[in-house]
Amino acid sequence: MAARVEITKKYAKAYAAAPKKGKSQILDHVVEITGWNRDHARQQLVARLKQAPGRATATVAVIDRRKTKACKYSYDARLILQRVWAASGGSCGQYLAASMSDLIDAMEAEGELVPSQDRYSAEVRAELESMSAATIDRYLAPARAKDPIRGKTATKPGSLLRNSITVRKAGDEVEAEPGFFEVDTVAHCGPTLKGEFARSVNFTDMHTGWSFTYSIRNNAHLHIRTAFDHFIAQVPFAVTGIDCDNGSEFINHDLIGWAGQREVFFTRSRPYKKNDEE
């Protein structure tokens, strides 16, 4: 290191005074001696001239402009961004950038964000609405690492009857008429599955988007069957098919029999494929 310092001290003034061709020759010589690349050698020679006398005891640190420039968005905006992210359920930057105005409107309507309180203001809102998806993801990275918001699964794989049920993928042809439903259970448990909490069975028609939700205590076959009975009584059109995941609450003789009695086509997603995408 000391030798490199001496080399830059020796050639810095000559480099500054030399013509273009001379500069190139000096750079070639410095690169050969130090092993630096040409850009770094040039930076060291130029920086050495600007260094105060008596301070040339180490190679000059090349300053990363990204680490020294002022932050574009205020601390308040970054703080409120974390609250909006948490209220959205931990959405990604692309979703937040597209829906920021709607999310803020909803939080203002519910009293979660009040102007001139808790660092929130019209200026902060304008900053949030101008953030790009990449910026949002970058600012949220520490919060995500500290407090990851991830859904807990209360579904247990069911091997019984699995191989006898048709597999349906997300890329398959969309239904041309109402009647084919996606079905799933949701555990309303927050970040932990411990203790008592409500669950729901959700039915969504793939063609119209019509949905039906029924609350249950747990995923026992009796409660799932009850939810299906209430669903079939409320749906405004004929049910032609049911698509579910591979949980044992769905893949069982009781529910397969229920579908068979009503001539409802029964399919399942592929195991370990979130949203069953390609």
Short mmCIF file of C-alpha atoms in Angstrom, two decimals:
data_model
loop_
_atom_site.label_atom_id
_atom_site.label_comp_id
_atom_site.label_asym_id
_atom_site.label_seq_id
_atom_site.Cartn_x
_atom_site.Cartn_y
_atom_site.Cartn_z
CA MET A 1 0.00 0.00 0.00
CA ALA A 2 2.80 2.42 0.94
CA ALA A 3 4.52 1.77 -2.37
CA ARG A 4 1.35 2.64 -4.27
CA VAL A 5 1.03 5.87 -2.30
CA GLU A 6 4.56 6.83 -3.25
CA ILE A 7 3.90 5.97 -6.89
CA THR A 8 0.85 8.24 -7.09
CA LYS A 9 2.76 11.04 -5.33
CA LYS A 10 5.62 10.65 -7.80
CA TYR A 11 3.54 10.73 -10.99
CA ALA A 12 0.60 12.99 -10.03
CA LYS A 13 2.21 16.33 -10.99
CA ALA A 14 3.74 14.92 -14.14
CA TYR A 15 0.37 13.48 -15.14
CA ALA A 16 -1.36 16.84 -14.64
CA ALA A 17 1.20 18.71 -16.73
CA ALA A 18 1.57 16.15 -19.51
CA PRO A 19 -0.24 16.37 -22.87
CA LYS A 20 -2.82 13.76 -23.81
CA LYS A 21 -0.28 11.34 -25.26
CA GLY A 22 1.98 11.80 -22.24
CA LYS A 23 -0.92 11.13 -19.87
CA SER A 24 -1.59 7.86 -21.65
CA GLN A 25 2.04 6.79 -21.29
CA ILE A 26 2.08 7.67 -17.58
CA LEU A 27 -1.14 5.72 -17.05
CA ASP A 28 0.37 2.70 -18.80
CA HIS A 29 3.36 2.86 -16.47
CA VAL A 30 1.28 3.26 -13.29
CA VAL A 31 -1.03 0.41 -14.30
CA GLU A 32 1.94 -1.86 -14.97
CA ILE A 33 3.50 -1.11 -11.56
CA THR A 34 0.38 -1.12 -9.35
CA GLY A 35 -1.88 -3.62 -11.09
CA TRP A 36 -4.78 -1.15 -11.06
CA ASN A 37 -7.07 -0.73 -14.04
CA ARG A 38 -6.72 2.49 -16.03
CA ASP A 39 -9.83 4.17 -14.63
CA HIS A 40 -8.77 3.61 -11.04
CA ALA A 41 -5.21 4.71 -11.74
CA ARG A 42 -6.51 7.92 -13.36
CA GLN A 43 -8.78 8.60 -10.35
CA GLN A 44 -5.90 8.12 -7.92
CA LEU A 45 -3.56 10.45 -9.81
CA VAL A 46 -6.16 13.21 -10.12
CA ALA A 47 -7.30 12.86 -6.51
CA ARG A 48 -3.71 12.93 -5.24
CA LEU A 49 -3.25 16.45 -6.63
CA LYS A 50 -6.35 17.65 -4.77
CA GLN A 51 -5.26 16.08 -1.49
CA ALA A 52 -3.97 18.41 1.23
CA PRO A 53 -0.18 18.31 1.84
CA GLY A 54 0.88 15.78 4.45
CA ARG A 55 -2.23 13.64 3.99
CA ALA A 56 -0.86 11.31 1.32
CA THR A 57 -0.57 8.29 3.60
CA ALA A 58 -3.01 6.00 1.78
CA THR A 59 -4.57 5.54 -1.59
CA VAL A 60 -7.42 7.95 -2.12
CA ALA A 61 -10.85 6.46 -1.54
CA VAL A 62 -13.09 6.73 -4.56
CA ILE A 63 -16.38 8.15 -3.29
CA ASP A 64 -19.59 6.44 -4.37
CA ARG A 65 -21.92 9.25 -5.45
CA ARG A 66 -24.98 7.13 -4.63
CA LYS A 67 -23.96 7.04 -0.96
CA THR A 68 -23.39 10.78 -0.64
CA LYS A 69 -26.21 12.40 -2.59
CA ALA A 70 -29.24 13.63 -0.70
CA CYS A 71 -32.22 11.30 -0.42
CA LYS A 72 -34.97 12.26 -2.86
CA TYR A 73 -37.81 11.38 -0.48
CA SER A 74 -38.23 12.63 3.07
CA TYR A 75 -37.95 10.55 6.21
CA ASP A 76 -41.67 11.15 6.87
CA ALA A 77 -42.60 9.76 3.44
CA ARG A 78 -40.52 6.64 4.02
CA LEU A 79 -42.08 6.17 7.45
CA ILE A 80 -45.66 6.52 6.15
CA LEU A 81 -44.79 4.17 3.27
CA GLN A 82 -44.21 1.41 5.81
CA ARG A 83 -47.68 2.01 7.29
CA VAL A 84 -49.31 1.87 3.85
CA TRP A 85 -47.38 -1.31 3.07
CA ALA A 86 -48.55 -2.96 6.31
CA ALA A 87 -52.16 -1.88 5.66
CA SER A 88 -52.00 -3.41 2.17
CA GLY A 89 -51.05 -6.78 3.62
CA GLY A 90 -47.41 -6.61 2.57
CA SER A 91 -47.93 -5.94 -1.14
CA CYS A 92 -45.06 -5.66 -3.61
CA GLY A 93 -43.75 -2.38 -5.00
CA GLN A 94 -45.53 -2.74 -8.34
CA TYR A 95 -48.91 -3.15 -6.67
CA LEU A 96 -48.29 -0.30 -4.23
CA ALA A 97 -47.17 2.09 -6.98
CA ALA A 98 -50.32 1.36 -9.00
CA SER A 99 -52.75 1.54 -6.07
CA MET A 100 -51.07 4.11 -3.79
CA SER A 101 -53.78 6.76 -4.21
CA ASP A 102 -56.59 4.29 -3.51
CA LEU A 103 -54.82 2.88 -0.46
CA ILE A 104 -54.18 6.33 0.98
CA ASP A 105 -57.81 7.34 0.34
CA ALA A 106 -58.99 4.25 2.20
CA MET A 107 -56.64 4.88 5.13
CA GLU A 108 -57.74 8.52 5.33
CA ALA A 109 -61.40 7.47 5.30
CA GLU A 110 -60.77 5.06 8.17
CA GLY A 111 -58.81 7.64 10.15
CA GLU A 112 -55.55 5.70 9.81
CA LEU A 113 -53.91 8.69 8.13
CA VAL A 114 -54.83 12.18 9.32
CA PRO A 115 -53.15 15.27 7.80
CA SER A 116 -50.79 17.08 10.19
CA GLN A 117 -50.72 14.09 12.54
CA ASP A 118 -48.08 11.39 13.00
CA ARG A 119 -45.81 12.82 10.28
CA TYR A 120 -48.51 12.60 7.59
CA SER A 121 -49.27 15.60 5.36
CA ALA A 122 -50.31 16.55 1.84
CA GLU A 123 -46.63 16.87 0.92
CA VAL A 124 -45.95 13.34 2.16
CA ARG A 125 -48.89 12.04 0.13
CA ALA A 126 -47.52 13.70 -3.01
CA GLU A 127 -44.15 12.05 -2.39
CA LEU A 128 -45.73 8.62 -1.95
CA GLU A 129 -47.78 8.95 -5.12
CA SER A 130 -44.67 9.88 -7.13
CA MET A 131 -42.57 6.90 -5.99
CA SER A 132 -41.70 4.25 -8.55
CA ALA A 133 -42.13 0.54 -7.86
CA ALA A 134 -38.36 0.03 -7.62
CA THR A 135 -37.98 2.88 -5.13
CA ILE A 136 -40.81 1.50 -3.01
CA ASP A 137 -39.22 -1.95 -2.92
CA ARG A 138 -35.84 -0.45 -2.02
CA TYR A 139 -37.23 1.61 0.87
CA LEU A 140 -39.28 -1.32 2.17
CA ALA A 141 -36.42 -3.83 2.09
CA PRO A 142 -35.38 -3.23 5.75
CA ALA A 143 -38.99 -3.44 6.96
CA ARG A 144 -39.60 -6.65 5.03
CA ALA A 145 -36.46 -8.22 6.47
CA LYS A 146 -37.40 -7.21 10.01
CA ASP A 147 -41.10 -8.05 9.89
CA PRO A 148 -41.97 -10.27 6.91
CA ILE A 149 -45.71 -10.35 6.26
CA ARG A 150 -46.39 -13.80 4.94
CA GLY A 151 -49.53 -15.85 4.97
CA LYS A 152 -49.70 -18.91 7.18
CA THR A 153 -51.03 -22.08 5.66
CA ALA A 154 -53.49 -24.22 7.56
CA THR A 155 -53.80 -26.70 4.70
CA LYS A 156 -52.41 -30.22 5.06
CA PRO A 157 -51.66 -32.27 1.94
CA GLY A 158 -54.15 -35.02 1.24
CA SER A 159 -52.82 -38.06 -0.62
CA LEU A 160 -56.16 -39.88 -0.52
CA LEU A 161 -57.85 -39.88 -3.94
CA ARG A 162 -55.36 -37.30 -5.24
CA ASN A 163 -54.21 -39.28 -8.25
CA SER A 164 -57.77 -39.96 -9.36
CA ILE A 165 -58.71 -36.27 -9.60
CA THR A 166 -58.10 -34.23 -12.76
CA VAL A 167 -55.39 -31.56 -12.52
CA ARG A 168 -56.25 -28.04 -13.71
CA LYS A 169 -53.59 -25.35 -14.30
CA ALA A 170 -53.85 -21.56 -14.33
CA GLY A 171 -53.01 -21.52 -18.04
CA ASP A 172 -55.91 -23.79 -18.99
CA GLU A 173 -58.76 -22.44 -21.11
CA VAL A 174 -61.05 -20.01 -19.30
CA GLU A 175 -64.66 -21.10 -18.86
CA ALA A 176 -67.06 -19.62 -21.42
CA GLU A 177 -70.07 -19.52 -19.07
CA PRO A 178 -70.80 -19.24 -15.34
CA GLY A 179 -70.73 -22.30 -13.09
CA PHE A 180 -67.08 -23.29 -12.63
CA PHE A 181 -65.78 -22.26 -9.19
CA GLU A 182 -62.36 -21.90 -7.58
CA VAL A 183 -62.56 -22.88 -3.90
CA ASP A 184 -60.09 -22.24 -1.11
CA THR A 185 -59.96 -21.84 2.65
CA VAL A 186 -58.54 -18.81 4.45
CA ALA A 187 -57.24 -18.84 8.02
CA HIS A 188 -57.89 -15.43 9.59
CA CYS A 189 -55.07 -15.88 12.07
CA GLY A 190 -52.67 -13.01 11.48
CA PRO A 191 -48.99 -14.01 11.69
CA THR A 192 -49.50 -17.15 13.81
CA LEU A 193 -51.63 -20.30 13.75
CA LYS A 194 -51.68 -20.56 17.55
CA GLY A 195 -54.95 -20.20 19.47
CA GLU A 196 -58.52 -19.83 18.25
CA PHE A 197 -59.32 -17.88 15.09
CA ALA A 198 -61.96 -17.82 12.38
CA ARG A 199 -61.61 -19.52 9.02
CA SER A 200 -63.63 -19.13 5.86
CA VAL A 201 -64.36 -21.12 2.72
CA ASN A 202 -64.34 -18.93 -0.39
CA PHE A 203 -66.05 -19.81 -3.69
CA THR A 204 -65.34 -17.67 -6.79
CA ASP A 205 -66.92 -18.17 -10.21
CA MET A 206 -64.20 -18.10 -12.88
CA HIS A 207 -66.39 -16.50 -15.54
CA THR A 208 -68.30 -13.78 -13.68
CA GLY A 209 -66.24 -13.24 -10.53
CA TRP A 210 -69.32 -13.86 -8.37
CA SER A 211 -68.17 -15.04 -4.95
CA PHE A 212 -69.57 -16.63 -1.81
CA THR A 213 -67.88 -16.80 1.60
CA TYR A 214 -68.86 -18.97 4.54
CA SER A 215 -67.23 -18.85 7.99
CA ILE A 216 -66.22 -22.09 9.70
CA ARG A 217 -64.56 -22.99 12.99
CA ASN A 218 -61.90 -25.27 11.51
CA ASN A 219 -61.18 -27.40 8.45
CA ALA A 220 -62.95 -30.52 9.66
CA HIS A 221 -64.82 -32.37 6.89
CA LEU A 222 -68.16 -31.66 8.60
CA HIS A 223 -67.62 -27.88 8.51
CA ILE A 224 -66.34 -27.92 4.92
CA ARG A 225 -69.36 -29.97 3.84
CA THR A 226 -71.68 -27.51 5.62
CA ALA A 227 -70.05 -24.62 3.76
CA PHE A 228 -70.59 -26.41 0.44
CA ASP A 229 -74.25 -27.05 1.30
CA HIS A 230 -74.85 -23.36 2.06
CA PHE A 231 -72.98 -22.39 -1.10
CA ILE A 232 -75.06 -24.62 -3.38
CA ALA A 233 -78.24 -23.16 -1.86
CA GLN A 234 -77.16 -19.55 -2.47
CA VAL A 235 -75.47 -19.66 -5.88
CA PRO A 236 -77.71 -17.97 -8.53
CA PHE A 237 -76.79 -20.35 -11.37
CA ALA A 238 -76.02 -24.02 -11.91
CA VAL A 239 -72.68 -25.25 -10.55
CA THR A 240 -70.83 -27.25 -13.20
CA GLY A 241 -67.36 -27.60 -11.70
CA ILE A 242 -65.23 -27.14 -8.58
CA ASP A 243 -61.47 -26.58 -8.54
CA CYS A 244 -59.58 -26.72 -5.22
CA ASP A 245 -56.08 -27.19 -3.83
CA ASN A 246 -54.59 -30.46 -2.56
CA GLY A 247 -55.58 -30.09 1.09
CA SER A 248 -57.19 -33.02 2.85
CA GLU A 249 -60.19 -30.83 3.71
CA PHE A 250 -61.10 -31.01 -0.01
CA ILE A 251 -59.51 -34.25 -1.21
CA ASN A 252 -61.67 -36.75 0.67
CA HIS A 253 -64.43 -39.27 -0.06
CA ASP A 254 -67.13 -37.14 1.59
CA LEU A 255 -66.64 -34.13 -0.70
CA ILE A 256 -65.99 -36.23 -3.80
CA GLY A 257 -69.28 -38.00 -3.10
CA TRP A 258 -71.04 -34.65 -2.63
CA ALA A 259 -69.84 -33.50 -6.06
CA GLY A 260 -70.71 -36.83 -7.68
CA GLN A 261 -74.31 -36.75 -6.40
CA ARG A 262 -74.79 -33.32 -7.98
CA GLU A 263 -72.89 -34.13 -11.20
CA VAL A 264 -70.33 -31.42 -10.42
CA PHE A 265 -66.98 -31.85 -12.18
CA PHE A 266 -64.19 -31.93 -9.57
CA THR A 267 -60.59 -30.81 -10.32
CA ARG A 268 -57.54 -29.89 -8.28
CA SER A 269 -54.41 -27.78 -8.67
CA ARG A 270 -50.91 -29.20 -8.91
CA PRO A 271 -49.23 -29.67 -5.53
CA TYR A 272 -46.66 -27.08 -4.40
CA LYS A 273 -47.56 -24.67 -7.21
CA LYS A 274 -48.66 -21.32 -5.83
CA ASN A 275 -51.59 -20.02 -7.91
CA ASP A 276 -50.93 -23.13 -10.03
CA GLU A 277 -49.01 -21.18 -12.67
CA GLU A 278 -46.76 -22.57 -15.36
#
